[in-house]
mmCIF file of C-alpha atoms in Angstrom:
data_model
loop_
_atom_site.group_PDB
_atom_site.id
_atom_site.type_symbol
_atom_site.label_atom_id
_atom_site.label_comp_id
_atom_site.label_asym_id
_atom_site.label_seq_id
_atom_site.Cartn_x
_atom_site.Cartn_y
_atom_site.Cartn_z
ATOM 1 C CA MET A 22 0.000 0.000 0.000
ATOM 2 C CA THR A 23 1.303 3.446 -0.913
ATOM 3 C CA ALA A 24 1.893 5.746 2.015
ATOM 4 C CA PRO A 25 -0.317 8.844 2.003
ATOM 5 C CA THR A 26 1.295 12.005 0.657
ATOM 6 C CA HIS A 27 1.805 14.700 3.236
ATOM 7 C CA ARG A 28 0.342 18.137 2.536
ATOM 8 C CA THR A 29 3.283 20.495 2.862
ATOM 9 C CA ALA A 30 4.430 23.997 1.959
ATOM 10 C CA SER A 31 7.644 25.993 2.239
ATOM 11 C CA LEU A 32 7.585 29.764 1.773
ATOM 12 C CA ARG A 33 9.814 32.788 2.217
ATOM 13 C CA ARG A 34 8.803 36.450 2.434
ATOM 14 C CA ALA A 35 11.239 39.348 2.661
ATOM 15 C CA THR A 36 10.362 43.034 2.982
ATOM 16 C CA SER A 37 12.109 46.112 4.324
ATOM 17 C CA GLU A 38 10.398 45.348 7.644
ATOM 18 C CA SER A 39 10.927 41.610 8.114
ATOM 19 C CA THR A 40 12.190 38.322 6.728
ATOM 20 C CA VAL A 41 10.157 35.149 7.226
ATOM 21 C CA GLU A 42 10.996 31.557 6.338
ATOM 22 C CA LEU A 43 8.283 29.002 7.082
ATOM 23 C CA GLU A 44 7.722 25.304 6.495
ATOM 24 C CA LEU A 45 4.664 23.296 7.470
ATOM 25 C CA ASP A 46 3.215 19.821 7.179
ATOM 26 C CA LEU A 47 -0.532 19.582 7.733
ATOM 27 C CA ASP A 48 -0.203 15.833 8.259
ATOM 28 C CA GLY A 49 2.416 16.015 10.972
ATOM 29 C CA THR A 50 2.384 15.265 14.685
ATOM 30 C CA GLY A 51 2.606 18.778 16.102
ATOM 31 C CA GLN A 52 6.383 19.186 16.151
ATOM 32 C CA SER A 53 7.590 22.778 15.964
ATOM 33 C CA HIS A 54 10.715 24.904 15.800
ATOM 34 C CA ILE A 55 9.663 28.524 16.188
ATOM 35 C CA ASP A 56 11.853 31.617 16.368
ATOM 36 C CA THR A 57 10.105 34.852 15.429
ATOM 37 C CA THR A 58 12.148 36.972 17.893
ATOM 38 C CA VAL A 59 8.812 37.739 19.611
ATOM 39 C CA PRO A 60 8.722 35.261 22.523
ATOM 40 C CA PHE A 61 4.999 35.298 23.293
ATOM 41 C CA PHE A 62 4.140 34.860 19.607
ATOM 42 C CA ASP A 63 6.536 31.889 19.555
ATOM 43 C CA HIS A 64 4.502 30.508 22.448
ATOM 44 C CA LEU A 65 1.205 30.923 20.560
ATOM 45 C CA LEU A 66 2.546 29.362 17.352
ATOM 46 C CA THR A 67 3.974 26.443 19.306
ATOM 47 C CA ALA A 68 0.522 25.870 20.829
ATOM 48 C CA PHE A 69 -1.067 26.104 17.374
ATOM 49 C CA ALA A 70 1.308 23.476 15.971
ATOM 50 C CA LYS A 71 0.904 21.100 18.917
ATOM 51 C CA HIS A 72 -2.875 21.200 19.078
ATOM 52 C CA SER A 73 -3.555 21.231 15.334
ATOM 53 C CA LEU A 74 -1.085 18.381 14.689
ATOM 54 C CA THR A 75 0.739 20.570 12.191
ATOM 55 C CA ASP A 76 4.521 20.327 11.977
ATOM 56 C CA LEU A 77 5.748 23.916 11.800
ATOM 57 C CA THR A 78 9.126 25.583 11.419
ATOM 58 C CA VAL A 79 9.341 29.379 11.484
ATOM 59 C CA ARG A 80 12.427 31.558 11.337
ATOM 60 C CA ALA A 81 11.742 35.285 11.322
ATOM 61 C CA SER A 82 13.460 38.559 12.063
ATOM 62 C CA GLY A 83 12.382 42.145 11.689
ATOM 63 C CA ASP A 84 12.252 45.658 13.036
ATOM 64 C CA THR A 85 11.150 44.668 16.524
ATOM 65 C CA ASP A 86 13.207 47.577 17.820
ATOM 66 C CA ILE A 87 10.315 49.685 16.489
ATOM 67 C CA ASP A 88 7.441 47.341 17.332
ATOM 68 C CA ALA A 89 6.569 43.652 17.177
ATOM 69 C CA HIS A 90 3.703 44.453 14.797
ATOM 70 C CA HIS A 91 5.456 44.065 11.429
ATOM 71 C CA THR A 92 7.155 40.758 12.237
ATOM 72 C CA VAL A 93 4.035 39.247 13.796
ATOM 73 C CA GLU A 94 1.868 40.376 10.883
ATOM 74 C CA ASP A 95 4.253 39.069 8.229
ATOM 75 C CA VAL A 96 4.613 35.671 9.922
ATOM 76 C CA SER A 97 0.805 35.430 10.044
ATOM 77 C CA ILE A 98 0.561 36.308 6.349
ATOM 78 C CA VAL A 99 3.064 33.617 5.406
ATOM 79 C CA LEU A 100 1.423 31.045 7.684
ATOM 80 C CA GLY A 101 -1.905 31.693 5.988
ATOM 81 C CA GLN A 102 -0.354 31.440 2.517
ATOM 82 C CA ALA A 103 1.370 28.190 3.457
ATOM 83 C CA ILE A 104 -1.853 26.683 4.805
ATOM 84 C CA ARG A 105 -3.653 27.584 1.580
ATOM 85 C CA GLU A 106 -0.892 26.077 -0.549
ATOM 86 C CA ALA A 107 -0.644 22.902 1.530
ATOM 87 C CA LEU A 108 -4.420 22.307 1.412
ATOM 88 C CA GLY A 109 -4.252 22.071 -2.376
ATOM 89 C CA ASP A 110 -7.618 21.386 -4.008
ATOM 90 C CA LYS A 111 -9.081 20.438 -0.593
ATOM 91 C CA ALA A 112 -10.398 17.109 -1.855
ATOM 92 C CA GLY A 113 -11.345 14.686 0.911
ATOM 93 C CA ILE A 114 -11.170 17.114 3.816
ATOM 94 C CA SER A 115 -13.731 17.323 6.596
ATOM 95 C CA ARG A 116 -13.928 21.087 5.914
ATOM 96 C CA TYR A 117 -15.574 22.112 9.218
ATOM 97 C CA GLY A 118 -14.212 22.157 12.752
ATOM 98 C CA ASP A 119 -15.448 23.387 16.114
ATOM 99 C CA ALA A 120 -13.630 23.521 19.452
ATOM 100 C CA LEU A 121 -14.258 24.862 22.942
ATOM 101 C CA VAL A 122 -11.055 25.172 24.965
ATOM 102 C CA PRO A 123 -10.521 26.240 28.593
ATOM 103 C CA LEU A 124 -7.293 27.542 30.073
ATOM 104 C CA ASP A 125 -7.836 27.952 33.786
ATOM 105 C CA GLU A 126 -10.344 30.826 34.079
ATOM 106 C CA ALA A 127 -10.336 31.576 30.325
ATOM 107 C CA LEU A 128 -12.666 29.894 27.844
ATOM 108 C CA ALA A 129 -12.571 30.314 24.065
ATOM 109 C CA GLN A 130 -14.489 28.826 21.165
ATOM 110 C CA ALA A 131 -13.375 28.625 17.554
ATOM 111 C CA VAL A 132 -15.289 27.444 14.497
ATOM 112 C CA VAL A 133 -13.443 26.910 11.214
ATOM 113 C CA ASP A 134 -14.716 26.433 7.681
ATOM 114 C CA ILE A 135 -12.085 25.796 5.009
ATOM 115 C CA SER A 136 -14.335 27.639 2.605
ATOM 116 C CA GLY A 137 -11.963 29.434 0.270
ATOM 117 C CA ARG A 138 -13.705 32.638 1.392
ATOM 118 C CA PRO A 139 -11.755 34.684 3.955
ATOM 119 C CA TYR A 140 -13.968 35.924 6.775
ATOM 120 C CA LEU A 141 -13.235 36.516 10.450
ATOM 121 C CA VAL A 142 -15.713 37.122 13.255
ATOM 122 C CA HIS A 143 -13.816 37.828 16.468
ATOM 123 C CA SER A 144 -15.480 38.844 19.709
ATOM 124 C CA GLY A 145 -15.550 38.628 23.484
ATOM 125 C CA GLU A 146 -12.125 39.861 24.551
ATOM 126 C CA PRO A 147 -12.555 41.974 27.703
ATOM 127 C CA ALA A 148 -12.353 45.765 27.557
ATOM 128 C CA GLY A 149 -8.760 46.953 27.608
ATOM 129 C CA PHE A 150 -7.349 43.607 26.455
ATOM 130 C CA GLU A 151 -6.055 45.181 23.250
ATOM 131 C CA TYR A 152 -3.808 47.553 25.213
ATOM 132 C CA HIS A 153 -2.277 44.975 27.529
ATOM 133 C CA LEU A 154 1.380 44.043 27.026
ATOM 134 C CA ILE A 155 1.757 40.280 27.265
ATOM 135 C CA GLY A 156 5.311 39.218 27.943
ATOM 136 C CA GLY A 157 6.332 42.847 27.730
ATOM 137 C CA HIS A 158 6.486 42.820 23.929
ATOM 138 C CA PHE A 159 3.175 41.620 22.505
ATOM 139 C CA THR A 160 0.068 43.806 22.696
ATOM 140 C CA GLY A 161 -3.343 42.168 23.084
ATOM 141 C CA SER A 162 -4.511 43.831 19.858
ATOM 142 C CA LEU A 163 -2.116 41.620 17.916
ATOM 143 C CA VAL A 164 -4.143 38.502 18.720
ATOM 144 C CA ARG A 165 -7.021 39.612 16.520
ATOM 145 C CA HIS A 166 -4.631 41.024 13.937
ATOM 146 C CA THR A 167 -2.811 37.695 13.577
ATOM 147 C CA PHE A 168 -6.120 35.933 12.981
ATOM 148 C CA GLU A 169 -7.079 38.573 10.381
ATOM 149 C CA ALA A 170 -3.840 38.115 8.445
ATOM 150 C CA LEU A 171 -3.900 34.326 8.692
ATOM 151 C CA VAL A 172 -7.575 33.917 7.751
ATOM 152 C CA PHE A 173 -7.379 36.294 4.787
ATOM 153 C CA ASN A 174 -4.330 34.586 3.302
ATOM 154 C CA ALA A 175 -5.464 31.022 4.010
ATOM 155 C CA GLY A 176 -8.986 31.522 2.651
ATOM 156 C CA LEU A 177 -10.699 30.397 5.847
ATOM 157 C CA THR A 178 -13.962 31.406 7.478
ATOM 158 C CA VAL A 179 -13.263 31.594 11.213
ATOM 159 C CA HIS A 180 -15.329 32.592 14.233
ATOM 160 C CA VAL A 181 -13.391 33.072 17.470
ATOM 161 C CA THR A 182 -15.326 33.925 20.627
ATOM 162 C CA VAL A 183 -13.901 34.544 24.090
ATOM 163 C CA LEU A 184 -16.545 33.301 26.520
ATOM 164 C CA GLY A 185 -14.672 34.166 29.693
ATOM 165 C CA GLY A 186 -11.310 35.065 31.130
ATOM 166 C CA ARG A 187 -9.306 37.459 33.260
ATOM 167 C CA ASP A 188 -5.617 36.888 32.569
ATOM 168 C CA PRO A 189 -4.547 38.210 29.121
ATOM 169 C CA HIS A 190 -1.998 35.420 28.661
ATOM 170 C CA HIS A 191 -4.654 32.782 29.307
ATOM 171 C CA ILE A 192 -7.182 34.475 27.033
ATOM 172 C CA ALA A 193 -4.789 34.735 24.078
ATOM 173 C CA GLU A 194 -3.538 31.180 24.497
ATOM 174 C CA ALA A 195 -7.074 29.787 24.811
ATOM 175 C CA GLU A 196 -7.996 31.550 21.559
ATOM 176 C CA TYR A 197 -5.044 30.008 19.734
ATOM 177 C CA LYS A 198 -5.627 26.548 21.167
ATOM 178 C CA ALA A 199 -9.309 26.663 20.247
ATOM 179 C CA PHE A 200 -8.430 27.737 16.720
ATOM 180 C CA ALA A 201 -5.843 24.963 16.501
ATOM 181 C CA ARG A 202 -8.269 22.262 17.610
ATOM 182 C CA ALA A 203 -10.987 23.467 15.242
ATOM 183 C CA PHE A 204 -8.513 23.674 12.356
ATOM 184 C CA ARG A 205 -7.295 20.155 13.170
ATOM 185 C CA GLN A 206 -10.818 18.837 12.638
ATOM 186 C CA ALA A 207 -11.413 20.880 9.499
ATOM 187 C CA LYS A 208 -8.193 19.896 7.707
ATOM 188 C CA ALA A 209 -8.537 16.219 8.581
ATOM 189 C CA LEU A 210 -8.987 13.823 5.694
ATOM 190 C CA ASP A 211 -12.351 12.055 5.917
ATOM 191 C CA PRO A 212 -12.484 8.655 4.172
ATOM 192 C CA LEU A 213 -16.227 9.120 3.597
ATOM 193 C CA VAL A 214 -15.724 12.348 1.623
ATOM 194 C CA VAL A 215 -15.411 11.903 -2.125
ATOM 195 C CA GLY A 216 -13.878 14.866 -3.907
ATOM 196 C CA VAL A 217 -14.353 18.405 -2.655
ATOM 197 C CA PRO A 218 -16.959 18.795 0.139
ATOM 198 C CA SER A 219 -18.986 21.507 -1.568
ATOM 199 C CA THR A 220 -22.090 21.485 -3.745
ATOM 200 C CA LYS A 221 -20.258 23.952 -5.985
ATOM 201 C CA GLY A 222 -17.496 21.428 -6.628
ATOM 202 C CA ALA A 223 -14.753 23.810 -5.523
ATOM 203 C CA LEU A 224 -13.528 25.497 -2.347
#
């Protein structure tokens, strides 16, 4: 029997603001090697890889002496592009995923549709979350921004809802873990699915 082909992508993006090199395998085991020079973002991407069972390698550098924003945004863009490339024609996938994930007092839900249509609905973060510095270098506002960049470039429809939480670290990590678990379900190959799971015949 022929071993199944892994869905992989390897991309590089270089601008005057950052350089990103990224490799992923959607059919991995959750192994990761992450170095974006933004420690808390490394933490979130490591959680994404582990809980989505995506092998992920990221090497990035940028003008973090100005702000973490450019590097974090560009990594998210490349991650989305790599996901889109690795998914290919999307034949045989489950397409939909839904996850509810707690992290101590925080609770987040994510719903993913590998639709080919980028759309993000993001709600529930507590007032002031966007201004909080997590790890001293990562503002809460970047959580939503990373989802925006990733979703747009991957062609995903994603709803992320924070249902509860107090600690900004826990809230952000719960959001990423919920997204990871929902994406894991959506990207999974379903032996009962023949072709592309859409009445239109394309995603």
